[in-house]
XYZ file of N, CA, C and O in Angstrom:
320
model
N 0.847 -1.193 0.000
C 0.000 0.000 0.000
C 0.881 1.242 0.000
O 1.944 1.251 0.596
N 0.399 2.281 -0.654
C 1.146 3.539 -0.718
C 1.114 4.230 0.642
O 0.118 4.178 1.359
N 2.229 4.851 1.010
C 2.261 5.567 2.281
C 1.462 6.856 2.169
O 1.423 7.495 1.125
N 0.809 7.227 3.247
C 0.000 8.435 3.270
C 0.815 9.579 3.845
O 1.607 9.386 4.763
N 0.611 10.759 3.318
C 1.298 11.938 3.821
C 0.626 12.456 5.086
O -0.590 12.374 5.229
N 1.416 12.962 5.991
C 0.884 13.659 7.155
C 0.823 15.134 6.810
O 1.832 15.735 6.461
N -0.360 15.718 6.902
C -0.542 17.126 6.562
C -1.091 17.860 7.772
O -2.064 17.426 8.385
N -0.445 18.956 8.115
C -0.900 19.809 9.203
C -1.048 21.218 8.648
O -0.100 21.798 8.130
N -2.239 21.759 8.717
C -2.482 23.135 8.296
C -2.578 23.962 9.573
O -3.451 23.749 10.413
N -1.659 24.892 9.718
C -1.548 25.718 10.913
C -1.848 27.141 10.500
O -1.055 27.765 9.801
N -2.985 27.660 10.923
C -3.429 28.979 10.491
C -3.415 29.933 11.674
O -3.990 29.647 12.721
N -2.746 31.057 11.504
C -2.710 32.095 12.532
C -3.339 33.345 11.941
O -2.677 34.127 11.289
N -4.627 33.518 12.136
C -5.289 34.654 11.502
C -5.171 35.947 12.274
O -5.268 37.014 11.701
N -4.947 35.898 13.579
C -4.859 37.129 14.360
C -3.426 37.525 14.673
O -3.187 38.478 15.391
N -2.492 36.776 14.173
C -1.096 37.057 14.465
C -0.368 37.452 13.188
O -0.755 37.090 12.092
N 0.691 38.143 13.354
C 1.533 38.416 12.207
C 2.671 37.406 12.216
O 2.787 36.598 13.133
N 3.494 37.435 11.209
C 4.619 36.507 11.136
C 5.577 36.784 12.278
O 6.105 37.881 12.396
N 5.788 35.798 13.138
C 6.713 35.950 14.251
C 7.664 34.767 14.287
O 7.359 33.694 13.793
N 8.820 34.987 14.873
C 9.795 33.913 15.031
C 10.917 34.010 14.024
O 10.837 34.718 13.020
N 11.994 33.299 14.316
C 13.164 33.361 13.444
C 12.871 32.790 12.064
O 13.500 33.190 11.081
N 11.921 31.883 11.938
C 11.566 31.333 10.624
C 11.017 32.410 9.698
O 11.079 32.283 8.485
N 10.496 33.485 10.285
C 9.928 34.576 9.501
C 10.793 35.829 9.541
O 10.341 36.917 9.201
N 12.025 35.696 10.008
C 12.943 36.819 10.014
C 12.865 37.716 11.231
O 13.368 38.832 11.216
N 12.212 37.271 12.298
C 12.114 38.051 13.520
C 12.608 37.217 14.694
O 11.821 36.623 15.438
N 13.911 37.154 14.913
C 14.458 36.299 15.968
C 14.153 36.783 17.386
O 14.356 36.035 18.336
N 13.649 38.022 17.541
C 13.326 38.524 18.879
C 12.159 37.752 19.491
O 12.054 37.625 20.703
N 11.250 37.296 18.653
C 10.093 36.550 19.140
C 10.515 35.115 19.427
O 10.997 34.417 18.548
N 10.332 34.689 20.656
C 10.750 33.352 21.058
C 9.578 32.381 20.942
O 8.735 32.279 21.835
N 9.523 31.701 19.825
C 8.476 30.709 19.559
C 9.150 29.449 19.004
O 9.035 29.127 17.817
N 9.873 28.714 19.845
C 10.682 27.593 19.358
C 9.883 26.486 18.690
O 10.365 25.872 17.727
N 8.674 26.216 19.137
C 7.886 25.146 18.522
C 7.416 25.526 17.115
O 7.431 24.701 16.201
N 7.012 26.771 16.949
C 6.617 27.229 15.616
C 7.835 27.253 14.697
O 7.759 26.850 13.530
N 8.974 27.692 15.212
C 10.204 27.688 14.414
C 10.586 26.275 13.986
O 10.998 26.056 12.848
N 10.442 25.296 14.884
C 10.770 23.908 14.540
C 9.823 23.370 13.473
O 10.256 22.695 12.535
N 8.536 23.683 13.597
C 7.584 23.273 12.562
C 7.932 23.904 11.220
O 7.876 23.256 10.177
N 8.290 25.176 11.245
C 8.615 25.896 10.016
C 9.847 25.307 9.335
O 9.913 25.245 8.105
N 10.827 24.864 10.122
C 12.044 24.300 9.541
C 11.788 22.971 8.845
O 12.469 22.625 7.883
N 10.798 22.234 9.315
C 10.560 20.914 8.731
C 9.408 20.901 7.740
O 9.024 19.848 7.247
N 8.845 22.069 7.446
C 7.692 22.110 6.551
C 7.814 23.186 5.498
O 8.905 23.647 5.175
N 6.700 23.580 4.974
C 6.615 24.626 3.954
C 5.943 25.844 4.561
O 4.920 25.723 5.232
N 6.527 26.999 4.327
C 5.988 28.248 4.861
C 5.343 29.031 3.723
O 5.949 29.230 2.675
N 4.121 29.457 3.951
C 3.438 30.343 3.008
C 3.316 31.699 3.684
O 2.679 31.823 4.731
N 3.937 32.714 3.109
C 3.946 34.030 3.748
C 2.982 35.019 3.103
O 2.836 36.130 3.590
N 2.336 34.645 2.045
C 1.359 35.521 1.404
C -0.029 34.968 1.677
O -0.303 33.801 1.411
N -0.884 35.778 2.233
C -2.243 35.345 2.522
C -3.221 36.405 2.033
O -2.941 37.599 2.086
N -4.342 35.958 1.558
C -5.362 36.857 1.040
C -6.689 36.501 1.677
O -7.028 35.335 1.838
N -7.432 37.509 2.073
C -8.717 37.289 2.722
C -9.840 37.740 1.803
O -9.673 38.658 0.998
N -10.988 37.111 1.954
C -12.160 37.483 1.160
C -12.684 38.855 1.548
O -13.269 39.557 0.747
N -12.489 39.210 2.825
C -13.061 40.449 3.352
C -12.189 40.912 4.525
O -11.481 40.100 5.119
N -12.248 42.177 4.858
C -11.307 42.750 5.833
C -11.657 42.497 7.290
O -10.817 42.690 8.152
N -12.855 42.095 7.619
C -13.198 41.863 9.027
C -12.916 40.409 9.398
O -13.134 39.500 8.607
N -12.450 40.205 10.636
C -11.988 38.866 11.015
C -13.114 37.846 11.089
O -12.950 36.712 10.638
N -14.279 38.215 11.625
C -15.383 37.258 11.723
C -15.860 36.795 10.361
O -16.090 35.604 10.123
N -16.007 37.731 9.448
C -16.460 37.387 8.103
C -15.404 36.585 7.348
O -15.721 35.654 6.604
N -14.143 36.917 7.560
C -13.067 36.190 6.910
C -13.001 34.745 7.414
O -12.843 33.799 6.638
N -13.121 34.558 8.719
C -13.129 33.201 9.293
C -14.309 32.400 8.780
O -14.178 31.236 8.419
N -15.475 33.021 8.769
C -16.670 32.336 8.284
C -16.482 31.891 6.835
O -16.808 30.765 6.473
N -15.920 32.767 6.022
C -15.679 32.450 4.619
C -14.677 31.307 4.478
O -14.891 30.363 3.721
N -13.599 31.371 5.233
C -12.571 30.333 5.155
C -13.099 28.973 5.618
O -12.883 27.956 4.980
N -13.783 28.965 6.750
C -14.219 27.701 7.338
C -15.365 27.039 6.597
O -15.555 25.829 6.692
N -16.152 27.816 5.856
C -17.279 27.237 5.119
C -17.012 27.108 3.623
O -17.823 26.526 2.917
N -15.912 27.672 3.158
C -15.599 27.706 1.716
C -16.675 28.447 0.924
O -16.968 28.121 -0.216
N -17.269 29.431 1.562
C -18.307 30.241 0.921
C -17.905 31.711 0.947
O -17.254 32.167 1.864
N -18.362 32.449 -0.051
C -18.094 33.882 -0.093
C -18.898 34.606 0.990
O -19.968 34.135 1.379
N -18.391 35.741 1.498
C -19.117 36.474 2.539
C -20.539 36.876 2.131
O -21.442 36.871 2.973
N -20.760 37.188 0.859
C -22.118 37.540 0.455
C -23.053 36.332 0.455
O -24.270 36.478 0.501
N -22.497 35.130 0.445
C -23.302 33.909 0.536
C -23.585 33.547 1.987
O -24.692 33.141 2.328
N -22.575 33.696 2.860
C -22.767 33.365 4.280
C -23.574 34.432 5.006
O -24.071 34.182 6.090
N -23.668 35.620 4.416
C -24.347 36.776 5.024
C -23.610 37.293 6.252
O -24.162 38.033 7.046
N -22.367 36.885 6.423
C -21.527 37.421 7.498
C -20.598 38.436 6.838
O -19.677 38.069 6.123
N -20.879 39.700 7.051
C -20.099 40.765 6.433
C -19.288 41.510 7.490
O -18.138 41.841 7.299
N -19.873 41.740 8.649
C -19.187 42.422 9.737
C -18.948 41.478 10.900
O -19.425 40.343 10.908
N -18.215 41.950 11.915
C -17.906 41.098 13.054
C -19.122 40.793 13.920
O -19.144 39.795 14.622
N -20.153 41.613 13.876
C -21.345 41.376 14.694
C -22.429 40.603 13.978
O -23.482 40.329 14.547
N -22.198 40.246 12.726
C -23.232 39.556 11.953
C -23.322 38.076 12.339
O -22.327 37.412 12.540
N -24.536 37.592 12.425
C -24.771 36.165 12.667
C -25.820 35.698 11.665
O -26.953 36.209 11.666
N -25.490 34.740 10.818
C -26.444 34.303 9.801
C -27.650 33.562 10.392
O -28.618 33.309 9.704
N -27.594 33.246 11.691
C -28.674 32.494 12.304
C -29.659 33.371 13.042
O -30.647 32.884 13.568
N -29.386 34.687 13.117
C -30.342 35.605 13.743
C -31.590 35.716 12.881
O -31.511 35.769 11.658
N -32.733 35.761 13.515
C -33.976 35.895 12.747
C -34.671 37.183 13.073
O -34.462 37.792 14.067
């Protein structure tokens, strides 16, 4: 049987790039640095919308903000 890959997606939406892996050795994050050394780093990220709640909703559901009806941080698509 073919071996399966281990994939870990580590998303930091409220943080900026920190740690020596990202060129900032002042930030002491040894576990993140170790993960970065053994994996692939993506430093460019694009969001569907500028507010964090709507962006998270879009990312987690794979739907556009105009479809989820979550546009601002106070929006809840389940409110009636």
